[in-house]
C-alpha cells in the first residue's frame, strides 16, 4: 500500500507539472489553424483500486443507459445532418434532454474502457452519426444560430438556458480536437452568449417559497465552462470572478450577512447578496421545505473538477454552507437511499440515482467518509433499477414524468466517474445512520429517528406527519394530507383549508412529544398529541371540536399513504392489509374501496401494526395508477360519511392510535 500511494503521489506531481507546461504552451503557441486553444484537459490515475472499482461500475451503468438513450435519437425532419432525441421545440423539456445526452455521449467517446457491445455502436459511429449531428442541431437552433426549432422559436436567453448550454459546452470540450472547426466556433458562440448574460446579471435571492439557490448554482456553471473553452479570452478573468460570486450567492443564510468569516480572501458579510437558505441549512422550493433542492449544491460544487482537470485551485465559495446542508440530508436519508419527505413530495420519490452526485462530491471534495458509503449504496440501488430493463434504462416509465430524468442521470454518471479521479482513499468511511431528535426550527420540521421507525412532522407551509419504517421498503408515501387528513362540508367538493394554530415539541433522551392545534377552516379545530420513544413505537391522539355550526359531508383524518407499486425494486406489487379480523391482498393499482366499520386493529403488509381506541370506521382506497411517479393507496383511520349536522362545542371525534413497526426486508 505504501508503494502504491507513493506512486500515486508521484503521478499527481507529474500531472501538475504537465498541466503547467501545457497551459504555457497553449498560451504561446496557437494551434495549426490559428484557432485559440481551449484549456488543456488531463486526468490523474484513480488513486486506489477501491475507487477504480466503483468508477468501473459507474461506467458500465452509463454504457447501458446510453444504449437506451441512443435508441431515441432520430434525424430532424429526416435530415441526417441534424439529430435529436426529443421533438424539436425551444423550451426546457426539449433542449435540456439533448444537451445532457450530448455531454454523456461526448464523455463516452473520450474517456474510459468503451465497450461497443454494451453501447451498441463503435466510438467512431458515436461521434460521426450521433454527437456531431446533435451538436449541429443545438448550435443552429440557439438564439445565436440561423434556424428556429420546430415550434418556430430559437432556444436561449431563458431562465435555465445557461444550464443547458454548459452541458453542451463541457461535452464539446471533452472531444474538442475531434469536432469540425465550424462546430467548435458554433459551440463557443453559444457558450459565450449565455456566459456573458450571466456575468452581467445580479445573483437573485429569495428565502421563502421559491429559493434561488438552485438557479444561482446552475447559472454559475456556464461561467466555468466558458473559461474551459476560451481561457485566453479578454473576459476570462471576469467569468472566474463572477463564478465565485454566483457560487457563493447560491447558499447564503441570513446569518451570513453579519459573519466575519472569510471566503476567498474577503469577509462573507462584504460579499452578501441575499439569503437563499435558512439558518438551519434548510430551504424552501415549490412552497415548502424540499430535500431535493437542498442537494442542488452539486451544480456548483461539480465545477471543481473543471478546475482540477486544468491544474487550477477552485474558489472556497463552492463549499460555503454545503456541509451543513449535507448533514441535514443525512437525517432525511432512508435505507433505500431515497429521502424522507417531511413536507411532502411533488416530484417522484424514487429519485435515488439523482443523489449519487451529492454523495460522490461530498466524498471527493468535502472529504466526508460517510458520503463514500452512501455513494456505494446508491450505486447498488441504481444497478438494481437498471437490471429491470433489457434496453438499459435506469428509470421505469412509471417512476418519472420529468422529460430530462433519463438524460440527467447519464451526464451525472459521466461526471461522477471524473470526480472520483481526484478523491483521497484515506477519506473512505462508513455511514452511521442518524438516531434521535432533529428539530429544524427555521424549516419547521421535527424528525425523530429510531432503528425501526422515522417520525417526521412538518408544521410550516405544509402541515403533515409521516411514520416511515426504517428499511428498504419504505412503505409510506409522503402525501401532503398525511395524518392531518381533510374535512369537507356539505355542498363543497374541496376540503376545508388547514392552518396551524400552535406547535410545541419537547425532547428527552429517548422520547419526544409533539402537540399541534390545527384549524380546518373556521369550523373545526383538531388537537393532536404525538408521543414516540426509542423503541420506534408512536402514539397519536386526535380531538376534533366544532367551532361553529356546520354540516359535514366527509371527515377523513388520520391519513396514511401506503405505497403500492408494480415495478419498484423494493416492493412486491401488492400489499397485505388487515382491517379488524379480515385480511386482504391488495394488488398494486387496484382501485379498491374497502370500508371497515368499528375497527380496532390495522395491519399493513406485516410491517406496521396499528391499534385504535376506541374502534373507528376505517377506509382503505387503492390507487388506480401512479401519480407523480408513485402509486399511493390511502388508509384513513378516522372516517365519517355524511351529511351530518354539528353544533359549536360538539366533539366530532376523540380517538388514539398506537403505531408499531414490524420490519421486514423487501429486496
XYZ file of C-alpha atoms in Angstrom:
667
model
C 0.000 0.000 0.000
C 2.849 2.386 0.845
C 4.429 1.760 -2.568
C 1.061 2.245 -4.285
C 0.437 5.572 -2.565
C 3.978 6.767 -3.308
C 3.384 6.017 -6.952
C 0.134 7.984 -6.831
C 1.816 10.984 -5.197
C 4.415 10.959 -7.954
C 1.650 10.721 -10.575
C -0.149 13.728 -9.102
C 3.098 15.741 -9.014
C 3.848 14.935 -12.643
C 0.237 15.751 -13.544
C 0.590 19.223 -12.035
C 3.859 19.879 -13.884
C 2.414 18.719 -17.205
C -0.675 20.889 -16.766
C 1.516 23.917 -16.132
C 3.665 23.163 -19.165
C 0.642 22.658 -21.427
C -1.002 25.835 -20.198
C 2.133 27.848 -21.013
C 2.470 26.119 -24.382
C -1.173 26.837 -25.223
C -0.626 30.490 -24.374
C 2.466 30.881 -26.534
C 1.743 28.586 -29.472
C -1.602 28.718 -31.309
C -2.941 25.604 -32.977
C -2.171 24.889 -36.624
C -5.453 26.563 -37.669
C -4.604 29.642 -35.585
C -7.730 28.893 -33.563
C -7.415 29.942 -29.891
C -6.738 26.937 -27.698
C -9.166 25.539 -25.173
C -7.924 24.714 -21.684
C -5.836 21.514 -21.785
C -7.520 18.572 -20.069
C -5.718 15.843 -18.137
C -6.746 13.253 -15.582
C -4.593 11.536 -12.998
C -4.988 7.810 -12.468
C -7.568 6.600 -9.982
C -5.842 6.875 -6.601
C -6.768 3.372 -5.380
C -8.205 0.075 -6.670
C -11.285 0.619 -4.489
C -12.064 3.900 -6.216
C -11.325 2.432 -9.629
C -13.753 -0.409 -8.947
C -16.585 1.981 -8.116
C -15.775 4.043 -11.202
C -15.882 0.908 -13.355
C -19.374 0.159 -12.067
C -20.482 3.693 -12.893
C -19.032 3.405 -16.375
C -20.911 0.178 -17.138
C -24.155 1.695 -15.869
C -23.599 4.663 -18.174
C -22.846 2.454 -21.169
C -26.152 0.631 -20.665
C -28.076 3.860 -20.098
C -26.527 5.312 -23.240
C -27.602 2.246 -25.204
C -31.169 3.060 -24.190
C -30.813 6.770 -24.999
C -29.193 6.158 -28.378
C -32.303 4.240 -29.370
C -34.242 7.504 -29.060
C -32.010 9.605 -31.330
C -33.510 10.457 -34.707
C -32.910 12.858 -37.617
C -34.529 16.290 -37.546
C -37.096 16.452 -40.354
C -35.404 13.445 -41.952
C -32.095 15.284 -42.420
C -29.232 13.134 -41.008
C -27.029 16.220 -40.589
C -29.192 17.196 -37.590
C -30.274 14.802 -34.872
C -32.056 14.928 -31.514
C -33.850 12.586 -29.105
C -36.986 14.672 -28.481
C -39.449 16.655 -30.500
C -37.959 19.833 -31.934
C -39.089 22.631 -29.629
C -37.341 25.529 -27.901
C -38.230 25.102 -24.197
C -36.612 23.177 -21.343
C -38.238 19.804 -21.880
C -36.910 19.630 -25.450
C -33.465 21.227 -25.163
C -32.184 20.041 -21.781
C -32.536 16.306 -22.604
C -30.481 16.812 -25.751
C -27.674 18.826 -24.172
C -27.491 16.358 -21.273
C -27.261 13.454 -23.700
C -24.563 15.239 -25.699
C -22.417 15.661 -22.595
C -22.816 11.970 -21.710
C -22.089 10.779 -25.257
C -19.026 13.029 -25.546
C -17.727 11.632 -22.281
C -18.088 8.059 -23.542
C -16.325 8.950 -26.760
C -13.364 10.491 -24.920
C -12.921 8.502 -21.713
C -12.959 5.044 -20.205
C -12.885 1.376 -21.297
C -15.530 1.711 -24.007
C -17.435 -1.492 -24.828
C -19.215 -1.087 -28.144
C -21.295 -4.210 -27.495
C -22.829 -2.571 -24.426
C -23.249 0.817 -26.060
C -24.462 -0.606 -29.349
C -22.056 1.161 -31.706
C -18.385 1.975 -32.155
C -16.816 5.143 -30.863
C -16.348 6.395 -34.414
C -20.035 5.870 -35.160
C -20.989 7.555 -31.901
C -19.024 10.641 -32.948
C -19.980 10.842 -36.597
C -23.568 9.625 -36.563
C -24.755 10.914 -33.173
C -22.624 13.566 -31.472
C -21.808 15.792 -34.429
C -25.395 15.910 -35.779
C -26.773 16.586 -32.280
C -24.332 19.440 -31.641
C -25.091 20.836 -35.073
C -28.824 20.855 -34.282
C -28.302 22.510 -30.896
C -25.965 25.238 -32.128
C -28.041 26.021 -35.222
C -31.262 26.441 -33.201
C -29.794 28.607 -30.426
C -30.578 32.344 -30.473
C -27.086 32.874 -31.904
C -27.752 30.371 -34.684
C -29.552 30.608 -38.006
C -32.591 28.311 -37.642
C -35.589 28.072 -35.323
C -36.710 24.842 -33.712
C -39.885 23.095 -34.803
C -42.079 25.458 -32.767
C -40.816 28.455 -34.751
C -38.618 29.796 -31.936
C -34.945 29.514 -31.056
C -33.737 28.414 -27.648
C -31.641 30.509 -25.291
C -31.893 33.628 -23.120
C -34.257 31.649 -20.894
C -34.331 31.195 -17.132
C -32.463 27.869 -17.418
C -30.759 28.035 -20.794
C -27.326 28.696 -19.283
C -27.664 25.287 -17.623
C -28.433 23.617 -20.937
C -25.595 25.435 -22.681
C -22.991 24.431 -20.100
C -23.700 20.737 -20.737
C -23.288 21.288 -24.459
C -20.079 23.253 -23.904
C -18.455 20.834 -21.481
C -19.260 17.891 -23.736
C -17.645 19.687 -26.666
C -14.586 20.442 -24.518
C -14.148 16.726 -23.866
C -13.804 15.978 -27.594
C -12.639 19.353 -28.897
C -9.932 18.168 -31.268
C -12.310 15.717 -32.967
C -15.024 18.270 -33.736
C -15.215 20.048 -37.100
C -13.876 23.598 -36.851
C -17.231 25.170 -37.705
C -18.860 23.339 -34.784
C -16.114 24.451 -32.410
C -16.845 28.042 -33.354
C -20.585 27.474 -33.016
C -20.283 25.945 -29.540
C -18.091 28.824 -28.387
C -20.654 31.261 -29.752
C -23.466 29.625 -27.758
C -21.460 29.389 -24.544
C -20.124 32.942 -24.777
C -23.613 34.340 -25.280
C -25.082 32.567 -22.246
C -22.000 33.245 -20.096
C -21.971 36.963 -20.838
C -25.649 37.182 -19.967
C -24.979 35.648 -16.532
C -21.735 37.552 -15.946
C -23.592 40.844 -16.360
C -26.547 39.862 -14.161
C -27.032 40.104 -10.416
C -27.454 36.852 -8.443
C -31.039 36.865 -7.136
C -32.074 35.859 -3.617
C -35.294 34.545 -2.133
C -35.803 32.780 1.156
C -39.494 31.888 1.326
C -41.411 29.739 -1.078
C -39.028 29.584 -4.027
C -35.312 29.652 -3.271
C -32.912 30.942 -5.874
C -30.201 28.578 -4.646
C -30.643 26.138 -7.494
C -30.821 28.816 -10.165
C -27.679 30.572 -8.944
C -25.833 27.257 -8.755
C -26.755 26.215 -12.277
C -26.003 29.668 -13.699
C -22.529 29.552 -12.168
C -21.684 26.518 -14.299
C -21.754 28.368 -17.622
C -19.020 30.701 -16.356
C -16.789 27.731 -15.587
C -17.407 26.177 -18.996
C -16.809 29.471 -20.793
C -13.330 29.562 -19.247
C -12.658 25.955 -20.332
C -13.449 26.801 -23.944
C -11.955 30.298 -24.011
C -9.267 30.585 -21.299
C -7.409 33.343 -23.173
C -10.475 35.473 -23.871
C -10.396 39.073 -22.599
C -13.467 38.230 -20.489
C -11.960 35.082 -18.922
C -10.928 36.766 -15.665
C -14.368 38.298 -15.277
C -16.003 34.916 -15.836
C -13.973 33.475 -12.993
C -14.709 36.421 -10.710
C -18.402 36.073 -11.419
C -18.216 32.295 -10.963
C -17.004 32.904 -7.417
C -19.788 35.406 -6.806
C -22.587 33.210 -8.142
C -21.415 30.094 -6.289
C -21.198 31.955 -3.001
C -24.602 33.555 -3.511
C -26.345 30.235 -4.053
C -26.361 29.008 -0.456
C -26.089 32.111 1.702
C -28.014 32.177 5.009
C -29.466 35.241 6.776
C -26.731 34.868 9.416
C -24.077 35.320 6.726
C -24.961 38.975 6.433
C -23.052 39.586 9.647
C -20.354 36.913 9.620
C -16.714 37.923 9.623
C -15.569 34.547 8.309
C -13.524 34.961 5.164
C -14.120 33.209 1.881
C -11.650 33.727 -0.949
C -9.875 36.456 0.978
C -12.858 38.607 1.937
C -15.387 38.526 4.795
C -18.610 36.853 3.714
C -20.580 39.831 5.022
C -18.899 42.031 2.386
C -19.959 39.582 -0.332
C -23.516 39.055 0.909
C -26.108 39.279 -1.896
C -29.143 37.938 -0.039
C -30.160 34.686 1.639
C -31.419 31.611 -0.198
C -31.376 29.074 2.649
C -32.491 29.258 6.263
C -30.051 29.453 9.151
C -30.691 25.761 9.934
C -29.468 24.843 6.400
C -32.922 24.020 5.047
C -34.537 25.755 2.099
C -37.950 26.123 0.521
C -38.858 25.435 -3.081
C -42.265 24.852 -4.600
C -43.657 26.392 -1.434
C -42.252 24.017 1.201
C -39.023 22.629 2.636
C -37.742 20.403 -0.151
C -34.821 17.975 0.374
C -34.390 17.514 -3.376
C -33.433 21.158 -3.813
C -31.128 21.021 -0.811
C -28.978 18.727 -2.950
C -28.528 21.288 -5.723
C -25.150 22.313 -4.348
C -23.942 19.599 -6.743
C -24.446 22.000 -9.647
C -21.783 24.438 -8.492
C -19.602 22.050 -6.485
C -19.353 19.778 -9.520
C -17.386 22.505 -11.309
C -14.444 21.831 -9.003
C -13.483 19.014 -11.352
C -13.242 21.566 -14.184
C -10.611 23.332 -12.087
C -8.754 20.172 -11.074
C -8.619 18.824 -14.635
C -6.953 22.062 -15.724
C -4.488 22.357 -12.847
C -6.232 25.242 -11.055
C -7.350 25.772 -7.475
C -11.096 26.234 -7.105
C -12.543 29.104 -5.034
C -13.616 28.378 -1.486
C -17.104 29.655 -2.307
C -18.141 26.312 -3.803
C -18.302 24.708 -0.336
C -19.815 27.585 1.637
C -22.612 26.178 3.884
C -22.638 22.933 1.907
C -21.557 20.727 4.816
C -24.484 21.932 6.925
C -26.911 21.201 4.092
C -25.456 17.739 3.560
C -25.718 16.930 7.261
C -29.442 17.642 7.054
C -29.714 15.271 4.099
C -28.136 12.530 6.211
C -31.069 12.943 8.608
C -33.507 12.552 5.711
C -31.803 9.522 4.102
C -33.547 6.136 4.126
C -32.102 2.630 3.700
C -33.368 2.608 0.092
C -31.071 5.649 -0.468
C -34.040 7.929 -1.013
C -35.261 10.653 1.308
C -37.953 11.062 3.897
C -40.085 13.979 2.730
C -41.426 15.679 5.877
C -43.375 18.294 3.887
C -44.429 16.025 1.042
C -43.020 15.483 -2.427
C -44.327 16.906 -5.691
C -41.603 15.176 -7.704
C -41.161 11.421 -7.642
C -39.853 9.633 -4.553
C -37.786 7.093 -6.484
C -35.034 9.569 -7.355
C -32.160 7.688 -5.733
C -29.901 7.930 -8.827
C -30.145 11.723 -8.663
C -28.482 11.792 -5.229
C -25.352 9.968 -6.416
C -23.674 13.267 -7.328
C -24.158 14.709 -3.843
C -22.541 11.699 -2.192
C -19.631 11.474 -4.645
C -18.880 15.194 -4.499
C -19.024 15.350 -0.712
C -16.680 12.390 -0.515
C -14.217 13.775 -3.057
C -14.234 17.487 -2.250
C -15.858 17.558 1.185
C -13.670 14.653 2.365
C -16.745 13.177 4.042
C -16.127 9.499 4.715
C -19.809 8.741 5.262
C -20.516 10.058 1.774
C -18.383 7.254 0.330
C -20.603 4.639 1.962
C -23.765 6.410 0.813
C -22.377 6.647 -2.727
C -21.579 2.942 -2.918
C -25.002 2.012 -1.555
C -26.648 4.315 -4.099
C -24.736 2.669 -6.940
C -26.117 -0.679 -5.794
C -29.657 0.696 -5.946
C -29.052 2.099 -9.446
C -27.798 -1.284 -10.625
C -30.962 -2.941 -9.293
C -33.117 -0.364 -11.046
C -31.302 -0.783 -14.343
C -31.469 -4.585 -14.202
C -35.215 -4.397 -14.869
C -34.763 -3.003 -18.389
C -33.431 -5.005 -21.355
C -32.745 -1.689 -23.132
C -30.623 -0.391 -20.225
C -32.936 2.356 -18.922
C -32.421 3.117 -15.240
C -35.870 4.529 -14.518
C -39.070 2.628 -15.208
C -41.648 4.762 -17.073
C -43.997 4.558 -14.068
C -41.391 6.228 -11.819
C -40.876 9.588 -13.521
C -42.653 12.258 -15.516
C -39.914 14.883 -15.957
C -38.545 14.672 -19.537
C -34.868 15.136 -18.581
C -34.834 12.363 -15.986
C -33.096 9.719 -18.103
C -30.530 12.116 -19.603
C -29.785 13.926 -16.348
C -28.621 10.680 -14.767
C -26.475 9.867 -17.813
C -24.487 13.090 -17.577
C -24.311 12.757 -13.783
C -22.785 9.273 -14.082
C -20.188 10.606 -16.510
C -19.142 13.402 -14.206
C -19.110 11.177 -11.119
C -16.549 8.991 -12.928
C -14.413 12.090 -13.487
C -14.817 13.358 -9.915
C -13.503 10.097 -8.479
C -10.085 10.673 -10.066
C -9.487 13.431 -7.516
C -10.585 11.548 -4.392
C -8.377 10.670 -1.452
C -8.818 7.000 -0.473
C -7.806 7.923 3.074
C -11.198 9.662 3.397
C -13.192 6.438 2.900
C -15.530 5.805 5.828
C -18.812 4.256 6.920
C -22.167 5.970 7.245
C -23.666 6.000 10.720
C -27.468 6.333 10.485
C -28.723 9.311 12.440
C -30.796 8.441 15.522
C -32.716 10.593 17.958
C -34.329 14.006 17.509
C -33.547 16.704 14.953
C -35.594 19.895 15.219
C -35.122 22.214 12.263
C -36.772 25.281 13.719
C -36.442 27.619 10.750
C -37.643 24.971 8.319
C -40.341 23.976 10.861
C -39.626 20.278 10.682
C -39.274 17.820 13.535
C -37.594 14.451 12.928
C -37.299 11.548 15.319
C -35.298 8.581 14.051
C -35.081 5.137 15.630
C -33.675 1.927 14.132
C -37.259 0.843 13.356
C -39.250 3.973 12.525
C -38.729 7.555 11.378
C -41.297 10.102 12.519
C -41.387 13.341 10.535
C -43.660 16.270 11.355
C -43.933 19.406 9.218
C -45.603 22.477 10.705
C -44.681 25.178 8.207
C -46.420 25.948 4.924
C -47.402 22.276 4.778
C -48.805 20.626 7.911
C -48.462 16.854 7.944
C -46.899 13.895 9.707
C -45.470 10.611 8.466
C -44.294 7.419 10.151
C -41.883 5.610 7.851
C -40.343 2.189 8.574
C -36.555 2.467 8.640
C -35.984 -0.187 5.963
C -35.596 -0.552 2.217
C -39.310 -0.958 1.560
C -40.282 2.453 2.913
C -43.997 1.500 2.779
C -45.247 5.043 3.480
C -45.927 7.682 0.818
C -45.442 11.382 1.740
C -48.984 12.512 0.979
C -49.324 16.212 1.842
C -52.518 15.464 3.789
C -50.784 12.724 5.777
C -52.005 12.372 9.375
C -53.991 15.634 9.352
C -56.305 14.462 6.588
C -59.288 16.509 5.465
C -62.823 17.637 6.324
C -65.415 18.560 3.691
C -68.596 20.499 4.352
C -71.864 19.614 2.669
C -72.125 21.240 -0.740
C -68.347 21.651 -1.147
C -66.080 19.489 -3.272
C -62.885 20.872 -1.755
C -61.777 20.180 1.816
C -61.587 22.980 4.355
C -58.238 24.838 4.345
C -55.854 23.722 7.063
C -53.984 26.214 9.224
C -51.555 25.762 12.110
C -52.597 27.427 15.353
C -49.937 26.074 17.689
C -46.998 23.663 17.651
C -44.807 22.551 20.544
C -42.128 19.885 20.725
C -40.244 18.518 23.691
C -37.372 16.072 23.592
C -35.928 13.740 26.187
C -33.041 11.338 25.858
C -35.140 8.510 24.444
C -38.550 10.026 23.710
C -40.353 13.034 22.299
C -43.747 14.715 22.384
C -45.383 16.957 19.829
C -48.568 18.977 20.303
C -50.269 20.578 17.320
C -53.503 22.537 17.176
C -54.816 22.821 13.634
C -57.898 24.526 12.247
C -59.991 23.152 9.407
C -61.393 26.407 8.109
C -63.389 28.314 10.736
C -65.418 25.228 11.527
C -63.290 22.627 13.295
C -60.156 22.560 15.437
C -58.041 19.402 15.606
C -55.905 18.904 18.702
C -53.115 16.417 18.011
C -50.726 14.864 20.527
C -47.876 12.705 19.242
C -45.596 10.709 21.545
C -42.736 8.463 20.483
C -39.821 6.620 22.031
C -36.581 4.929 21.073
C -38.300 1.559 20.524
C -39.989 3.012 17.438
C -43.485 2.985 18.883
C -45.555 6.124 18.311
C -48.866 7.047 19.918
C -51.076 9.654 18.261
C -54.292 11.156 19.613
C -56.757 13.488 17.932
C -59.654 15.508 19.312
C -61.910 17.290 16.832
C -64.007 20.141 18.229
C -66.613 22.105 16.247
C -66.204 25.892 16.388
C -69.334 26.929 14.505
C -72.480 25.136 13.381
C -71.919 23.174 10.208
C -72.932 20.146 8.163
C -70.024 17.815 7.476
C -70.167 15.716 4.337
C -66.986 13.729 4.985
C -64.320 13.519 7.676
C -61.098 11.701 6.756
C -58.358 12.236 9.342
C -55.519 10.008 10.452
C -54.496 9.552 6.813
C -51.601 7.208 5.994
C -50.379 6.940 2.410
C -49.365 3.374 1.560
C -47.021 2.843 -1.391
C -48.196 0.073 -3.686
C -46.232 -0.022 -6.946
C -45.968 -2.728 -9.572
C -42.349 -2.219 -10.577
C -40.376 -0.629 -7.746
C -37.356 -2.747 -6.787
C -38.120 -2.896 -3.045
C -41.848 -3.574 -3.341
C -43.787 -6.716 -4.229
C -46.558 -5.293 -6.420
C -49.141 -5.896 -3.691
C -49.875 -5.210 -0.025
C -51.347 -7.474 2.642
C -53.863 -5.373 4.552
C -55.753 -6.405 7.696
C -58.678 -4.369 8.972
C -60.001 -5.865 12.188
C -60.213 -9.640 11.693
C -60.300 -9.524 7.884
C -57.173 -9.718 5.724
C -56.976 -8.992 2.015
C -54.282 -8.910 -0.625
C -54.456 -5.539 -2.378
C -52.723 -5.635 -5.776
C -50.937 -2.510 -6.935
C -53.165 -0.106 -8.881
C -56.280 -1.937 -7.666
C -58.757 0.964 -7.300
C -60.278 -0.995 -4.411
C -62.510 0.757 -1.870
C -62.743 -1.134 1.423
C -64.791 0.200 4.305
C -64.408 -1.424 7.730
C -66.710 -0.034 10.449
C -65.725 -0.043 14.108
C -62.220 -1.387 13.609
C -59.746 -1.662 16.466
C -56.725 -3.074 14.616
C -54.980 -2.384 11.295
C -52.055 -4.317 9.835
C -50.078 -3.153 6.801
C -48.111 -5.817 4.945
C -46.680 -7.313 8.142
C -44.596 -4.136 8.511
C -46.815 -1.905 10.604
C -49.440 -2.656 13.247
C -51.897 -0.002 14.426
C -54.137 -0.323 17.478
C -57.162 2.028 17.541
C -59.041 3.171 20.624
C -61.946 3.408 20.665
C -62.697 1.447 17.467
C -63.041 3.649 14.388
C -64.650 3.468 10.967
C -61.635 2.790 8.726
C -61.418 3.265 4.951
C -58.818 1.863 2.537
C -58.750 3.255 -1.023
C -56.416 1.691 -3.578
C -54.686 3.830 -6.184
C -55.804 3.445 -9.780
C -52.395 4.241 -11.264
C -49.154 6.016 -10.374
C -49.401 9.750 -9.750
C -46.269 11.912 -9.562
C -44.152 8.819 -10.128
C -45.623 6.552 -7.441
C -48.860 4.753 -6.621
C -50.298 5.725 -3.225
C -53.098 3.771 -1.589
C -54.824 5.785 1.145
C -55.603 4.382 4.572
C -57.939 6.594 6.634
C -58.030 5.694 10.310
C -60.872 8.040 11.257
C -63.571 8.175 8.605
C -67.085 9.600 8.725
C -69.574 9.803 5.871
C -72.279 12.436 5.944
C -74.057 14.613 5.719
C -74.196 15.133 9.485
C -75.087 18.265 11.409
C -72.868 19.536 14.228
C -73.088 22.487 16.595
C -70.417 24.695 18.094
C -68.746 22.902 21.005
C -69.521 19.400 19.729
C -66.685 16.887 19.837
C -66.876 15.131 16.483
C -64.289 12.536 17.397
C -61.760 11.742 20.089
C -59.535 8.807 19.387
C -55.970 7.496 19.568
C -53.738 5.069 17.722
C -50.600 3.192 18.710
C -48.292 2.558 15.751
C -45.731 -0.241 15.969
C -43.355 -1.067 13.127
C -42.548 -4.721 12.470
C -39.645 -4.508 10.000
C -39.456 -6.809 7.022
C -36.815 -6.502 4.332
C -38.019 -6.408 0.738
C -35.038 -6.968 -1.529
